[in-house]
Each structure stands twice: as C-alpha cells, then as structure tokens.
Amino acid sequence: MEALKKYLRKPMGVVGAVMLFLIVFVAVFAPWLAPYDPNVRVEVEPDDILAPPDAEYLLGRDDAGKDVLSQLIYGARVSLIVGFTASFMSMFIGTTVGLVAGYFGGRIGTLLMRVVDFLMVIPDLPLMLVIIAVMGRGLWNIILVIGLLGWTYTARLVRSQVLSIKERQFVLRARSLGASSARIILRHVFPQVMPLVIAQAVLDISVAILAESSLAFLGLGDPTLISWGMMLNFAFERALSRQAWWFLLPPGFAIVWVSLALVLIGNTLDEIVNPRLRTHHLFDPRRMVALVAGAPRVETPAEE
Amino acid sequence: METQPILEVSDLHKHFPLARGVWGTLTRMPCRTVRAVDGVSFCVEQREILALVGESGSGKTTVGMNVLGLQQPTQGHVCFDGVDVAEWVHGRGVSVESNAQLSGVSRRRRVMILRERAQMIFQDPYESLNPRQKIFDIVAEPLEIHRLTASREEKAERVRLALETCGLAPADHFWSRFPAELSGGQRQRVAIAGALVLEPRLLVADEPVSMLDVSIRAEILNLLHTLRRERGITILYTTHDLATAGFFTDRMAVMYLGRIVELGPTAAVLSEPRHPYTRALISVIPAPNPRRRRKRQILQGEIPNAIDIPPGCRFHPRCPMAVEACRVSDPPLREVAPGHRVACHLA
Ligand SMILES: Nc1ncnc2c1ncn2[C@@H]1O[C@H](COP(=O)(O)OP(=O)(O)OP(=O)(O)O)[C@@H](O)[C@H]1O
Ligand code: SF4
Ligand SMILES: [Mg+2]
C-alpha cells in the first residue's frame, strides 16, 4: 500500500502504467478491436496493394492488400506474450542463480558467476540468430532463446545484494534459531531482493520485446504469427521503395511505445526500491538535493 | 553435591585470518591474524547471570558466537550441557565425554537440539529483526523451525505468552505490525520474546541495551532478571558498561583484548577490583554521590588492535602500574580470593 502510494506520486511511472495498460487492453481484446481478421486471406485488386489510409482502412493496406491497423493490433499479442514469458523465465533463472551463488558462495558460486561472465561477453543478438537459425523459428523457440540468454544481469544484481544481506544480523539470528539454508534464503533473503528483481523484470520485458522485434525484423520471427518486427521486415523489403510510410511507421511506433512504457514503469519501480540512488547529472538537480538531504530513514515512533 | 556448570568454556581461541593483499601473497608473507579471542576460560553455573565486560573490540561477541556454535573455535572447547558445542555443530572428532546420545543422531538434528536449548539476543534491535516480517512471524519462527506446535491456536497462544511475558501486552496490539513501527526498546523485547518461545536454558544476551535509550535500559535488564528468577534461565550478559553489569549480575568477567583479566563475584570485583584495568573502568563510572567521587583515572591510549597484541602482559602499554616483568611475561589468571581470579603480576 505504502509502495503503491509512492508509485502514484511519480508522474513518469503513472504515464508508463497508462501506456502499458492501453497496449495490454488492445492485445487482450484484439479480435473485437481489429476491424478485419489479418489471418484471413483476401482477394486483392491491383489498386488495393499498399493502398494509402482512407476511411475504411485507417492505416492503409500492406503489400497483400490487408489492413495494417488490424495487423498492428494482433501484433501486440505476440510482443506481450514474448516479453512477459521470456522475462519471467529470465527472472526465475537469474534470481535462483543469484541467490545460490550469493548465499553459498564457494566453488558453486564461482562456477555460476563464471557462466554469467561468459554469457555476458558474448553479444546476444548474433548468438540468438545462430540458435534460432538452428532450432527453427517457432514462437516458443524464440521465447526460450530470449529467456535463457537474458538472466545474467538479474543474477549479478541478486548476487551482489545477497552478499550484503546474508551478513545482516537478522540472517544470523535465523541461523542461531536453527533455520535451514533453504528457509533462510526463502524467508529472509529473497523478500529483501524481491522488489529489485521485479523492477528489473519489468525492464527485461522491454528488452525481450526489442529482441523479438529484432529477430523478426531480421527474418527470424515465427512465420505463422504477425508481429511488429515482422511487419517492419516486410515494410523494409517491399514498401519503402514505394514510400508506403503507413506500413513502416506504425509498427516502429508501437515498439517504441511499449518499450517506453515498460522503461518508465521499470525505472520508477527501481527508483522506489533500489537502495543505491541511481541518479544522473541530467536529472533534475532539485531532486538530487532532496535525495541527499532527506535520505530515507525509517521514522520510529516515540519511545514507549 | 556440587552441580555441574551448564556452560564451560576452556582455553577458547578464535583467530580470524586477515586478507594478505596482492603484495603479501606474492611475497608469501605469513598470513596475519586477528586474535579476537585469545585464551578465554570460564564457567557459568545453572541459573547464574554472568557478565562479560569489555571495551569495544575486546572479543565479547566472538565469545558469544562460539558459545552458540555459530563459529568454529580455532582452539579450545565450549562445553554446554555436557556436550562439546563445536563437535555437535561441525561434527568433527569424538565427543569430550564419550557421548552415547551423540551417536546415531544426524548433524542437522544435533544442531536443532542445541539451538533449542541456547539462544542469543543480538546487540542491535534495528538490525536483528527482519524488516519484512511481522512481529507475529518473528516470534513464531522458532516454533515453526522446531515444529513445536501442533495447531495454529497453540502457536498463537505461545506467541502471545512470550510477547506478554516480555512486556508487550496486549499481544495482538503488536503482533500484526512490522518492526519499523516499533521503538528500539519494543524491538528488543520482541527479540527477547523470539528467544524465549523456545524456552531455552541458556540465553546469550549480547549488549542487549547498548543501542537503547538510557531511560529504557533498566526495564530491559529488569526483564532479564525476572526471567532468571521465574524461569531459571542462565544468562551470559555481554556489555561494555560496568554500571549496567553491576546492576543485576552474579559474577563478572572483565575482558581485555581477547582475554579475561579479572573474574569474580560482581560485588567483589566492583568493591575490590584487583586488576589495574578493572580499576580504571570502575573509576570512570559516574558516582551517585558527587562528594564521594573517586579520583578518575583516565586510561591513556586506545585499546590496541587485536592483530598486534603486545608481548608480556597485554595491558602493559596502558597500565599505570606496569613494572619491568610486565613487558616480558604474560600473567596467568590466579586465584586471589575464593572465586576471585586476576591476571596481573601485582595482584
Ligand atoms: N568475522 C570476523 N573477521 C575478522 N575479524 C573479526 C571478525 N569478527 C570479529 N572480528 C574482530 O575481532 C575483534 C573482536 O570483535 P568482537 O565483535 O568480538 O568484539 P566486541 O567485544 O563484541 O566489540 P563490540 O563492543 O564493538 O561489539 C575485533 O577487532 C573485530 O574486528
Ligand atoms: S601485569 Fe603488569 S602491566 Fe599487566 S596489569 Fe598487572 S601491573 Fe599492569
Ligand atoms: Mg559485540
């Protein structure tokens, strides 16, 4: 409740939440909102191909004579499914790895962190391209690849937090009560890192959506589904030479819209929960003063 | 017949290796160590309150941690309730007394048995309670860990009893709150309640009042005193403040740089201190009657760090009475009066 109030006081976060809500709404109610079903083949006259926007086709038509707006609406589904699922996977793997590596340390910890370092230095996109090319272009392959390659930052974040949390007295107290490692991790360590993990997961959704769009744009999207990246791919190949901007701009704009929404939400959450103040010199100086002066100290009620 | 002491610490050492740094590792410098506890022996009888007094850094917390088996001693033994704690917890070697109880009990089970019988209260009530747990869950956690209660009602009843014993009544007024909503004194009461629900036989209270307001210290100490009187709990009370130690303890051990320098009945130590360090500590306690104020004896210098412990008597660089022998020979803890032992050549 307290956290929600804090969140609602940040205009950027509220804007992001509204933007995301719109997209989720559109994706959920796509069949009712879309004027046409983009999966149905249409008979086309030569004039219909890449026809500019008009009253009937608000965003014009593509090179197969289909309505662009309907494709855009259905495309939201793919982006959100990929984004949420892949980021949930990354969150789960990254948190588990970070907790284990941070809490137990030792050889397991070192080994896990070496894996993280290794995955971090390989550039993601080329690796994804190779794996998708080998495994095939199904939606689930794409989700798996994005999710399985995207957890390294979360793992590092969680591990660094756990390293300091496990030295805190309430963890020692739990140990002195006889709590098992599993209990300590789940009851005492995880709840402290969870807010950070969630903030990071929201940011990861936008990363996953961008990754899916990049893959589709490069021709490695799921061929059976319409996604924004795929629309961009077609538009680049076939529409650009004919100046059909209505085919190119909307999917690009949609990708920016949803990423921006998620980044706004993620950054706001991060600002609320991250103990280290992530400020930047471009940020409002007044706020920085406020942050320094009024460092969040829990007020304690007067003595008994 | 004399009863066996519930806790027996003999020649306890705990050294922490210091990181050597790149240069040290390259040149194979010998690894330096912090000698946090450097040869401590004492006993605590059943139902006794023993004060362990010493300046910051003298090794009090380290003694407490080793007593509970939360650290493994470098050398020496801690014997609690007839078993060697380190062996129970870390499972090395054979028991000091060839213990029939011990064989066939899994390590995890042994740790649980020990944890149930000995509890610790930590120094800082702002740090020792999980900020994301409610008071009820904090106090109920030991019961859950040890699976001591069959039903929810029984659990709630025991939590209520523990909280109310510790002066947090009515319990339901407090138990759905988070630690941040409580004052320091209330938090320390929660910590004590959390230790009490298990009905331990030994309580290690590590500076339980040093982080609290002076005005509520006495209440917390009274609570500990009551617990001993009504439940017969043995308490090892750690403090840097001689005044609070004199208040309710039976015996007192004064620590300096990882060693006990004076040990005896509280009244005897306070009225006839034999060790120069104890005398210096006592002389700076504000006297209740200003006209009878003793001459204050302010010690020169800081407590040296536990890495470079001076040779001979470890107190000699600061000792106002030091003689030549003090530089070279380390005084043993000798009995100077019945039950009163001092480590000083001149005592
Ligand atoms: N885990 C550790 N690693 C290295 N050094 C340690 C460790 N724990 C304690 N020490 C050192 O051992 C010495 C004794 O520490 P300890 O915490 O037992 O003192 P204390 O008497 O409890 O002091 P305080 O009143 O400050 O709590 C200190 O010099 C401390 O720096
Ligand atoms: S042995 Fe010497 S230096 Fe040590 S306390 Fe006694 S008089 Fe002082
Ligand atoms: Mg301490």
XYZ file of C-alpha atoms and ligand atoms in Angstrom:
691
model
C 0.000 0.000 0.000
C 2.739 2.354 1.067
C 4.674 1.407 -2.071
C 1.635 1.977 -4.279
C 1.172 5.463 -2.861
C 4.824 6.230 -3.514
C 4.450 4.955 -7.059
C 1.410 7.049 -7.802
C 3.326 10.136 -6.766
C 5.746 9.678 -9.673
C 4.215 11.144 -12.863
C 6.555 9.202 -15.156
C 5.509 5.937 -13.580
C 1.829 6.761 -13.922
C 2.275 7.678 -17.591
C 4.123 4.419 -18.199
C 1.448 2.397 -16.446
C -1.323 4.009 -18.502
C 0.617 3.407 -21.721
C 1.168 -0.232 -20.848
C -2.431 -0.689 -19.805
C -3.586 0.528 -23.221
C -1.394 -1.986 -25.006
C -2.479 -4.840 -22.762
C -6.103 -3.873 -23.320
C -5.605 -3.839 -27.085
C -3.832 -7.197 -27.035
C -6.477 -8.887 -24.900
C -9.423 -7.594 -26.909
C -7.735 -7.780 -30.317
C -10.483 -9.839 -32.007
C -13.091 -7.257 -31.036
C -10.994 -4.177 -31.671
C -9.465 -5.117 -35.004
C -11.654 -4.102 -37.955
C -10.503 -7.117 -40.006
C -9.068 -10.518 -39.235
C -5.495 -10.320 -40.512
C -5.211 -14.099 -40.701
C -7.854 -14.390 -43.395
C -6.708 -14.295 -46.989
C -8.252 -11.503 -49.031
C -8.965 -11.205 -52.707
C -6.986 -8.236 -53.930
C -7.334 -5.862 -56.810
C -4.083 -4.300 -58.037
C -5.213 -0.966 -56.547
C -5.540 -2.420 -53.077
C -1.854 -3.249 -52.792
C -0.195 -0.745 -50.479
C -3.243 1.469 -50.672
C -2.821 4.619 -48.548
C -5.011 5.217 -45.488
C -8.636 6.016 -46.040
C -11.855 5.938 -44.060
C -12.221 2.172 -44.403
C -8.581 1.245 -43.794
C -7.385 3.761 -41.217
C -3.722 2.871 -41.579
C -3.811 1.826 -45.196
C -3.084 -1.618 -46.555
C 0.027 -3.733 -46.928
C 1.510 -5.359 -49.972
C -1.014 -8.188 -49.772
C -3.898 -5.766 -49.555
C -4.522 -6.450 -45.833
C -5.444 -3.863 -43.239
C -2.334 -2.551 -41.400
C -4.257 -1.451 -38.311
C -5.594 -4.968 -37.700
C -2.128 -6.435 -38.018
C -0.802 -3.856 -35.608
C -3.475 -4.783 -33.071
C -2.800 -8.502 -33.338
C 0.939 -7.857 -33.252
C 0.603 -6.532 -29.708
C -0.272 -10.074 -28.605
C 2.979 -11.583 -29.853
C 5.092 -8.821 -28.376
C 3.484 -9.041 -24.974
C 3.496 -12.840 -24.830
C 7.160 -12.980 -25.778
C 8.052 -10.108 -23.479
C 6.275 -11.364 -20.370
C 7.134 -15.049 -20.749
C 10.780 -14.548 -21.614
C 11.289 -12.002 -18.870
C 9.580 -14.278 -16.352
C 11.985 -17.039 -17.338
C 14.983 -14.734 -17.020
C 13.740 -13.514 -13.679
C 13.327 -17.041 -12.356
C 16.704 -18.300 -13.573
C 18.566 -15.128 -12.667
C 17.101 -14.955 -9.179
C 17.808 -18.606 -8.455
C 21.371 -18.378 -9.724
C 21.972 -15.118 -7.877
C 20.573 -16.451 -4.602
C 22.566 -19.664 -4.745
C 25.791 -18.012 -5.884
C 25.498 -15.238 -3.332
C 24.371 -17.264 -0.359
C 26.549 -20.322 -0.678
C 29.498 -18.709 -2.456
C 32.452 -21.036 -2.572
C 33.026 -23.185 -5.594
C 29.422 -23.346 -6.772
C 29.228 -19.576 -6.559
C 32.418 -19.058 -8.523
C 31.360 -21.540 -11.158
C 27.942 -19.923 -11.597
C 29.440 -16.468 -11.861
C 31.925 -17.684 -14.483
C 28.944 -18.879 -16.537
C 27.368 -15.457 -16.102
C 30.562 -13.691 -17.193
C 30.796 -15.972 -20.195
C 27.219 -15.292 -21.284
C 27.674 -11.601 -20.665
C 30.615 -11.175 -23.004
C 29.004 -12.946 -25.949
C 26.910 -10.470 -27.912
C 23.307 -11.601 -27.517
C 21.799 -10.897 -30.895
C 24.274 -12.835 -33.080
C 24.050 -15.759 -30.687
C 20.250 -15.676 -30.816
C 20.358 -15.535 -34.602
C 22.524 -18.625 -34.734
C 20.429 -20.573 -32.254
C 17.121 -19.663 -33.919
C 18.538 -20.496 -37.313
C 19.446 -23.936 -35.989
C 16.423 -24.621 -33.787
C 13.753 -23.227 -36.082
C 11.564 -20.152 -35.998
C 8.715 -21.195 -33.684
C 7.306 -18.790 -31.105
C 8.440 -20.995 -28.232
C 11.952 -21.287 -29.572
C 12.133 -17.525 -29.703
C 10.842 -17.174 -26.153
C 13.246 -19.824 -24.885
C 16.250 -18.261 -26.526
C 15.468 -14.790 -25.244
C 14.640 -16.051 -21.768
C 17.641 -18.343 -21.484
C 20.092 -15.662 -22.554
C 18.592 -12.760 -20.646
C 19.066 -13.678 -16.996
C 22.686 -12.695 -16.458
C 22.124 -9.155 -15.291
C 19.460 -10.242 -12.808
C 21.805 -12.919 -11.478
C 24.531 -10.365 -10.847
C 22.160 -7.904 -9.292
C 20.702 -10.510 -6.954
C 24.077 -11.963 -6.028
C 25.547 -8.598 -5.096
C 22.548 -7.862 -2.886
C 22.617 -11.286 -1.278
C 26.283 -10.889 -0.405
C 25.431 -7.974 1.837
C 22.075 -9.250 3.086
C 23.494 -12.529 4.314
C 25.839 -10.665 6.641
C 22.980 -8.868 8.303
C 22.025 -9.675 11.851
C 18.551 -10.984 11.157
C 20.087 -13.680 8.973
C 22.473 -14.560 11.785
C 19.522 -14.619 14.138
C 17.669 -17.034 11.878
C 20.748 -19.209 11.811
C 21.009 -19.104 15.583
C 17.386 -20.245 15.754
C 18.310 -23.319 13.740
C 16.774 -22.323 10.392
C 17.894 -24.340 7.378
C 19.626 -22.664 4.451
C 16.527 -23.112 2.318
C 14.400 -21.381 4.921
C 16.876 -18.552 5.348
C 17.044 -17.980 1.612
C 13.293 -18.101 1.076
C 12.127 -16.285 4.192
C 14.893 -13.856 4.960
C 16.994 -13.202 1.892
C 14.567 -13.432 -1.005
C 11.976 -10.981 0.378
C 14.676 -8.326 0.611
C 15.714 -8.692 -3.034
C 12.252 -9.286 -4.494
C 11.354 -5.637 -5.135
C 14.602 -5.124 -7.022
C 14.022 -8.279 -9.002
C 10.559 -7.147 -10.039
C 11.808 -3.739 -11.128
C 14.492 -5.456 -13.157
C 11.989 -7.916 -14.643
C 9.836 -5.062 -15.942
C 12.859 -3.569 -17.662
C 13.647 -7.028 -19.029
C 10.223 -7.250 -20.656
C 11.099 -4.339 -22.892
C 14.472 -5.874 -23.665
C 12.738 -9.126 -24.640
C 10.213 -7.315 -26.816
C 13.006 -5.486 -28.580
C 14.897 -8.743 -29.048
C 11.864 -10.438 -30.552
C 11.309 -7.480 -32.865
C 14.952 -7.539 -33.935
C 14.806 -11.243 -34.667
C 11.591 -10.859 -36.654
C 12.944 -7.828 -38.450
C 15.957 -9.882 -39.498
C 13.605 -12.510 -40.867
C 13.740 -14.970 -37.970
C 10.308 -14.380 -36.462
C 7.638 -17.061 -36.195
C 6.314 -17.187 -39.768
C 2.810 -18.181 -38.643
C 2.265 -15.111 -36.469
C 2.045 -11.430 -37.186
C 4.395 -9.416 -35.041
C 5.581 -5.838 -35.171
C 9.100 -6.888 -36.067
C 7.800 -8.975 -38.909
C 5.711 -6.054 -40.194
C 8.838 -3.910 -40.156
C 10.677 -6.581 -42.052
C 8.032 -6.713 -44.798
C 7.756 -2.958 -44.899
C 11.501 -2.589 -45.325
C 11.649 -5.132 -48.097
C 8.595 -4.169 -50.064
C 7.094 -0.870 -49.035
C 9.968 1.514 -48.627
C 10.655 1.869 -52.309
C 7.037 2.914 -52.827
C 7.005 5.414 -49.973
C 4.281 3.474 -48.157
C 5.023 5.123 -44.813
C 1.745 3.845 -43.332
C 3.138 0.341 -43.434
C 6.518 1.234 -41.935
C 5.808 3.782 -39.213
C 3.013 2.172 -37.146
C 4.903 -0.990 -36.086
C 8.001 1.068 -35.321
C 5.930 3.443 -33.281
C 4.237 0.572 -31.445
C 7.583 -0.933 -30.459
C 8.795 2.389 -29.143
C 5.506 2.905 -27.304
C 5.575 -0.350 -25.393
C 9.302 -0.196 -24.631
C 8.939 3.336 -23.385
C 6.014 2.337 -21.183
C 7.991 -0.518 -19.635
C 11.131 1.537 -19.145
C 9.129 4.251 -17.419
C 7.499 1.721 -15.116
C 10.728 -0.161 -14.506
C 12.730 2.950 -13.717
C 10.069 4.236 -11.374
C 9.964 0.931 -9.503
C 13.728 0.888 -9.417
C 13.828 4.389 -8.018
C 11.467 3.363 -5.249
C 13.125 0.110 -4.273
C 16.786 0.440 -5.141
C 18.825 1.338 -2.093
C 21.571 2.816 -4.181
C 20.433 6.063 -5.703
C 20.764 5.823 -9.399
C 20.931 9.445 -10.353
C 22.296 11.052 -13.393
C 23.642 14.561 -13.829
C 20.928 15.236 -16.393
C 18.260 14.626 -13.801
C 16.599 17.500 -12.056
C 19.136 18.933 -9.614
C 16.463 19.842 -7.108
C 15.509 16.233 -6.790
C 19.090 15.243 -6.197
C 19.307 17.722 -3.365
C 16.114 16.304 -1.912
C 17.502 12.792 -2.159
C 20.695 13.717 -0.386
C 19.053 15.820 2.290
C 16.124 13.583 3.049
C 17.819 10.208 2.853
C 15.029 7.723 3.513
C 15.282 6.894 7.187
C 12.505 4.895 8.752
C 10.826 7.018 11.320
C 10.449 5.390 14.666
C 7.563 6.238 16.909
C 8.318 7.868 20.239
C 9.628 5.645 22.988
C 7.072 3.525 24.776
C 26.880 -32.352 45.819
C 28.022 -29.584 43.561
C 26.042 -29.177 40.399
C 27.837 -29.299 37.116
C 28.179 -25.917 35.389
C 25.806 -25.541 32.468
C 28.451 -23.834 30.381
C 32.148 -24.434 30.494
C 34.485 -22.532 28.213
C 38.060 -23.734 28.316
C 41.007 -22.057 26.659
C 38.860 -20.701 23.835
C 40.726 -19.116 20.927
C 39.178 -17.584 17.866
C 41.524 -16.097 15.286
C 40.458 -14.578 12.011
C 42.963 -14.676 9.172
C 43.490 -11.289 7.547
C 43.488 -10.927 3.800
C 47.094 -10.522 2.711
C 46.619 -8.383 -0.370
C 48.419 -8.847 -3.654
C 51.845 -7.870 -2.366
C 51.583 -10.119 0.643
C 50.502 -13.081 -1.422
C 53.310 -12.569 -3.933
C 55.975 -12.314 -1.275
C 54.486 -15.219 0.696
C 54.227 -13.093 3.769
C 52.981 -15.094 6.725
C 49.239 -14.710 6.998
C 48.453 -12.247 9.787
C 45.545 -12.929 12.066
C 43.142 -11.015 14.261
C 43.227 -12.692 17.638
C 39.672 -11.777 18.597
C 39.541 -14.289 21.438
C 42.862 -15.460 22.738
C 42.583 -17.967 25.537
C 39.380 -17.492 27.473
C 38.163 -19.866 30.182
C 35.149 -19.525 32.436
C 32.162 -21.446 33.742
C 28.573 -20.441 34.132
C 26.502 -22.237 36.742
C 22.860 -23.044 36.248
C 20.566 -20.083 36.916
C 23.523 -17.762 37.082
C 23.920 -14.426 35.339
C 27.494 -13.855 34.288
C 28.547 -10.505 32.892
C 31.246 -10.366 30.273
C 32.534 -6.810 30.365
C 34.964 -5.256 27.944
C 35.628 -2.365 25.616
C 34.547 -2.486 22.006
C 36.704 -4.946 20.124
C 37.677 -6.980 23.162
C 36.013 -10.067 21.709
C 32.731 -10.324 23.601
C 30.517 -11.006 20.608
C 33.013 -13.550 19.346
C 32.822 -15.433 22.650
C 29.028 -15.428 22.391
C 29.075 -16.741 18.832
C 31.417 -19.551 19.783
C 29.353 -20.454 22.808
C 26.382 -20.989 20.499
C 28.420 -22.823 17.886
C 27.803 -20.111 15.289
C 31.549 -20.042 14.705
C 34.075 -22.776 14.941
C 36.775 -22.127 17.564
C 40.372 -22.009 16.419
C 41.364 -23.801 19.578
C 39.773 -24.783 22.865
C 36.372 -26.074 23.809
C 32.950 -24.865 24.688
C 31.043 -27.383 26.714
C 27.325 -26.735 27.018
C 25.016 -29.074 28.868
C 27.655 -31.765 28.852
C 28.475 -31.750 25.139
C 31.167 -30.078 23.086
C 29.379 -27.473 21.022
C 31.819 -27.406 18.104
C 31.587 -31.155 17.756
C 27.840 -31.062 17.810
C 27.588 -28.401 15.217
C 30.522 -29.099 12.971
C 30.684 -32.812 13.615
C 34.380 -33.302 13.978
C 36.157 -35.877 16.143
C 34.744 -37.656 19.145
C 32.895 -36.038 21.957
C 34.819 -34.985 25.039
C 32.685 -37.237 27.120
C 32.121 -40.299 25.014
C 28.524 -39.413 24.485
C 26.008 -42.106 23.848
C 23.382 -39.506 22.954
C 25.556 -38.294 20.146
C 25.970 -41.428 18.108
C 23.308 -42.073 15.554
C 21.939 -38.551 15.699
C 22.246 -36.695 12.422
C 24.218 -33.470 12.325
C 21.155 -31.432 11.445
C 19.230 -32.943 14.365
C 22.093 -32.222 16.756
C 22.205 -28.596 15.638
C 18.465 -28.359 16.215
C 18.751 -29.753 19.727
C 21.441 -27.246 20.571
C 19.569 -24.318 19.023
C 16.516 -25.166 21.034
C 18.424 -25.021 24.293
C 20.610 -21.970 23.799
C 19.522 -18.686 22.305
C 21.124 -15.365 21.547
C 19.834 -11.828 21.731
C 21.728 -9.546 19.430
C 23.181 -6.152 20.074
C 21.228 -4.106 17.589
C 17.439 -4.441 17.663
C 17.254 -2.367 14.497
C 19.242 -4.981 12.610
C 18.322 -8.264 14.217
C 14.686 -8.339 13.132
C 13.776 -8.994 9.521
C 12.166 -5.729 8.344
C 9.740 -7.609 6.098
C 8.368 -9.965 8.724
C 5.524 -9.142 11.043
C 6.115 -9.341 14.777
C 3.982 -12.464 14.999
C 6.043 -14.236 12.365
C 9.275 -13.172 14.006
C 8.277 -14.632 17.346
C 6.598 -17.694 15.836
C 9.512 -18.546 13.570
C 11.475 -20.571 16.152
C 8.349 -22.629 16.841
C 7.936 -23.334 13.144
C 11.582 -24.219 12.677
C 11.485 -26.667 15.557
C 7.958 -27.864 14.752
C 6.952 -27.392 18.327
C 3.325 -26.529 17.942
C 0.635 -28.757 16.587
C -2.051 -26.221 15.815
C -2.374 -22.597 14.883
C -4.151 -21.833 18.123
C -1.366 -23.326 20.170
C 1.188 -21.337 18.219
C -0.749 -18.118 18.690
C -1.072 -18.887 22.393
C 2.655 -19.384 22.831
C 3.489 -16.273 20.854
C 1.043 -14.312 22.958
C 2.524 -15.643 26.155
C 6.078 -14.834 25.068
C 5.184 -11.308 23.990
C 3.247 -10.595 27.152
C 5.995 -12.008 29.352
C 8.300 -9.536 27.670
C 6.014 -6.633 28.449
C 4.310 -6.303 25.090
C 0.725 -6.588 26.231
C -1.829 -6.967 24.842
C -0.001 -9.090 22.328
C -2.492 -8.710 19.479
C -1.910 -4.989 19.610
C 1.665 -5.588 18.476
C 1.843 -8.774 16.512
C 0.466 -7.628 13.191
C 2.930 -4.762 12.996
C 6.288 -4.549 11.302
C 9.494 -3.866 13.250
C 9.757 -0.385 11.724
C 6.600 0.594 13.585
C 8.128 -0.192 16.977
C 10.567 1.693 19.166
C 14.014 0.359 19.924
C 13.007 -0.875 23.359
C 9.937 -2.615 21.975
C 12.026 -4.248 19.294
C 14.468 -5.575 21.819
C 11.511 -7.015 23.720
C 10.373 -8.712 20.531
C 13.857 -10.155 20.109
C 13.788 -11.462 23.666
C 10.309 -12.911 23.136
C 11.583 -14.613 19.994
C 14.327 -16.234 22.020
C 12.000 -17.168 24.869
C 9.329 -19.067 22.958
C 11.731 -21.981 22.723
C 12.181 -21.970 26.491
C 15.954 -22.133 26.263
C 18.168 -22.965 29.206
C 20.881 -20.524 28.234
C 20.469 -17.031 26.893
C 23.445 -15.164 25.464
C 22.473 -11.509 25.647
C 24.983 -9.613 23.525
C 24.913 -5.985 24.642
C 21.122 -6.031 24.627
C 20.823 -2.459 25.860
C 23.789 -0.661 24.348
C 21.764 0.609 21.394
C 18.841 1.690 23.555
C 17.930 4.908 25.247
C 19.258 5.183 28.776
C 15.712 5.574 30.081
C 14.620 2.119 28.954
C 17.775 0.186 29.696
C 16.734 -0.609 33.242
C 13.397 -2.017 32.057
C 15.063 -4.449 29.694
C 17.590 -5.504 32.317
C 14.803 -5.982 34.845
C 13.077 -8.192 32.339
C 16.175 -10.366 32.005
C 16.461 -10.512 35.757
C 12.840 -11.587 36.100
C 13.344 -14.297 33.515
C 16.158 -15.760 35.541
C 14.160 -15.607 38.750
C 10.948 -17.038 37.352
C 12.221 -19.479 34.790
C 15.699 -20.266 35.998
C 17.291 -19.235 32.708
C 21.060 -18.951 32.743
C 22.247 -15.717 31.159
C 25.582 -14.740 29.690
C 25.294 -10.996 29.556
C 27.757 -9.069 27.457
C 28.343 -5.360 27.895
C 30.900 -2.585 27.692
C 29.203 -0.778 30.535
C 30.260 -1.776 34.041
C 27.363 0.126 35.560
C 24.672 -1.991 33.896
C 26.661 -5.127 34.681
C 26.742 -4.329 38.370
C 23.019 -3.873 38.337
C 21.834 -7.463 38.196
C 24.611 -9.961 37.631
C 26.032 -12.584 39.981
C 29.532 -12.769 38.661
C 31.564 -10.680 36.348
C 34.390 -11.360 33.922
C 36.384 -8.407 32.634
C 37.841 -8.880 29.166
C 40.731 -7.069 27.618
C 41.996 -7.808 24.109
C 40.558 -11.287 23.879
C 41.483 -12.406 27.400
C 39.762 -12.403 30.735
C 41.815 -10.262 33.105
C 39.592 -10.441 36.160
C 36.802 -12.770 37.146
C 34.828 -12.925 40.357
C 31.583 -12.220 42.173
C 30.170 -8.930 40.918
C 30.189 -7.314 44.339
C 33.804 -8.295 44.993
C 35.027 -7.137 41.596
C 33.272 -3.813 41.903
C 34.233 -3.122 45.512
C 37.752 -4.532 45.482
C 38.979 -4.562 41.933
C 42.423 -6.142 41.760
C 43.365 -5.580 38.153
C 44.533 -2.103 37.105
C 42.287 -2.270 34.056
C 39.209 -3.025 36.133
C 40.111 -0.210 38.498
C 40.375 2.212 35.626
C 36.993 1.121 34.299
C 35.372 1.498 37.702
C 36.888 4.893 38.333
C 35.129 6.375 35.339
C 31.650 5.206 36.357
C 29.784 8.337 37.436
C 29.354 8.080 41.191
C 25.857 8.584 42.585
C 27.133 10.932 45.267
C 29.324 13.637 43.721
C 31.047 14.500 47.031
C 32.320 10.997 47.381
C 33.638 10.869 43.878
C 36.718 8.764 43.417
C 39.696 10.122 41.652
C 39.165 9.471 37.993
C 41.789 7.552 36.261
C 41.600 8.034 32.558
C 43.496 5.408 30.631
C 45.974 6.749 28.153
C 45.881 5.426 24.674
C 43.395 3.373 22.756
C 42.756 -0.295 23.085
C 45.394 -1.747 20.722
C 44.031 -3.721 17.814
C 43.783 -7.448 18.137
C 46.353 -8.015 15.397
C 49.426 -6.697 17.202
C 48.872 -7.853 20.725
C 51.694 -6.554 22.940
C 54.062 -9.165 24.357
C 54.115 -9.857 28.081
C 51.027 -8.561 29.854
C 48.794 -7.361 27.056
C 47.741 -4.387 29.138
C 51.248 -3.082 29.904
C 51.405 -0.233 27.347
C 48.446 1.402 29.070
C 48.958 0.166 32.614
C 49.803 2.875 35.160
C 51.465 0.311 37.455
C 53.484 -1.623 34.924
C 56.811 -2.956 36.127
C 59.684 -4.462 34.207
C 58.343 -8.029 34.431
C 55.137 -6.960 32.709
C 56.913 -6.428 29.411
C 58.182 -9.943 29.182
C 55.951 -12.359 30.997
C 52.274 -12.885 30.473
C 50.490 -13.092 33.855
C 48.247 -16.139 34.281
C 44.776 -15.913 35.796
C 45.455 -16.599 39.507
C 43.029 -17.010 42.335
C 43.473 -14.146 44.821
C 40.420 -14.745 46.954
C 37.836 -17.535 46.868
C 36.257 -17.402 43.430
C 38.090 -14.215 42.537
C 40.779 -14.568 39.905
C 43.035 -11.926 38.413
C 45.639 -11.918 35.665
C 48.210 -9.434 36.991
C 51.690 -9.826 38.410
C 50.967 -7.334 41.166
C 47.589 -8.603 42.287
N 34.386 -12.263 11.150
C 35.455 -11.521 11.519
N 36.513 -11.368 10.695
C 37.590 -10.645 11.068
N 37.692 -10.018 12.228
C 36.684 -10.115 13.106
C 35.502 -10.876 12.792
N 34.663 -10.805 13.850
C 35.276 -10.036 14.764
N 36.492 -9.627 14.324
C 37.453 -8.797 15.075
O 37.618 -9.378 16.326
C 37.709 -8.394 17.322
C 36.692 -8.652 18.410
O 35.402 -8.482 17.860
P 34.059 -8.624 18.686
O 32.951 -8.280 17.764
O 34.022 -9.953 19.326
O 34.220 -7.506 19.785
P 33.146 -6.960 20.806
O 33.787 -7.031 22.130
O 31.860 -7.646 20.628
O 33.046 -5.452 20.383
P 31.754 -4.508 20.253
O 31.545 -3.911 21.595
O 32.199 -3.489 19.255
O 30.634 -5.345 19.776
C 37.567 -7.057 16.642
O 38.853 -6.495 16.468
C 36.939 -7.409 15.326
O 37.387 -6.513 14.343
S 50.713 -7.458 34.934
Fe 51.734 -5.516 34.964
S 51.045 -4.487 33.157
Fe 49.708 -6.179 33.456
S 48.073 -5.319 34.582
Fe 49.406 -6.137 36.104
S 50.730 -4.430 36.589
Fe 49.684 -3.856 34.729
Mg 29.901 -7.018 20.001
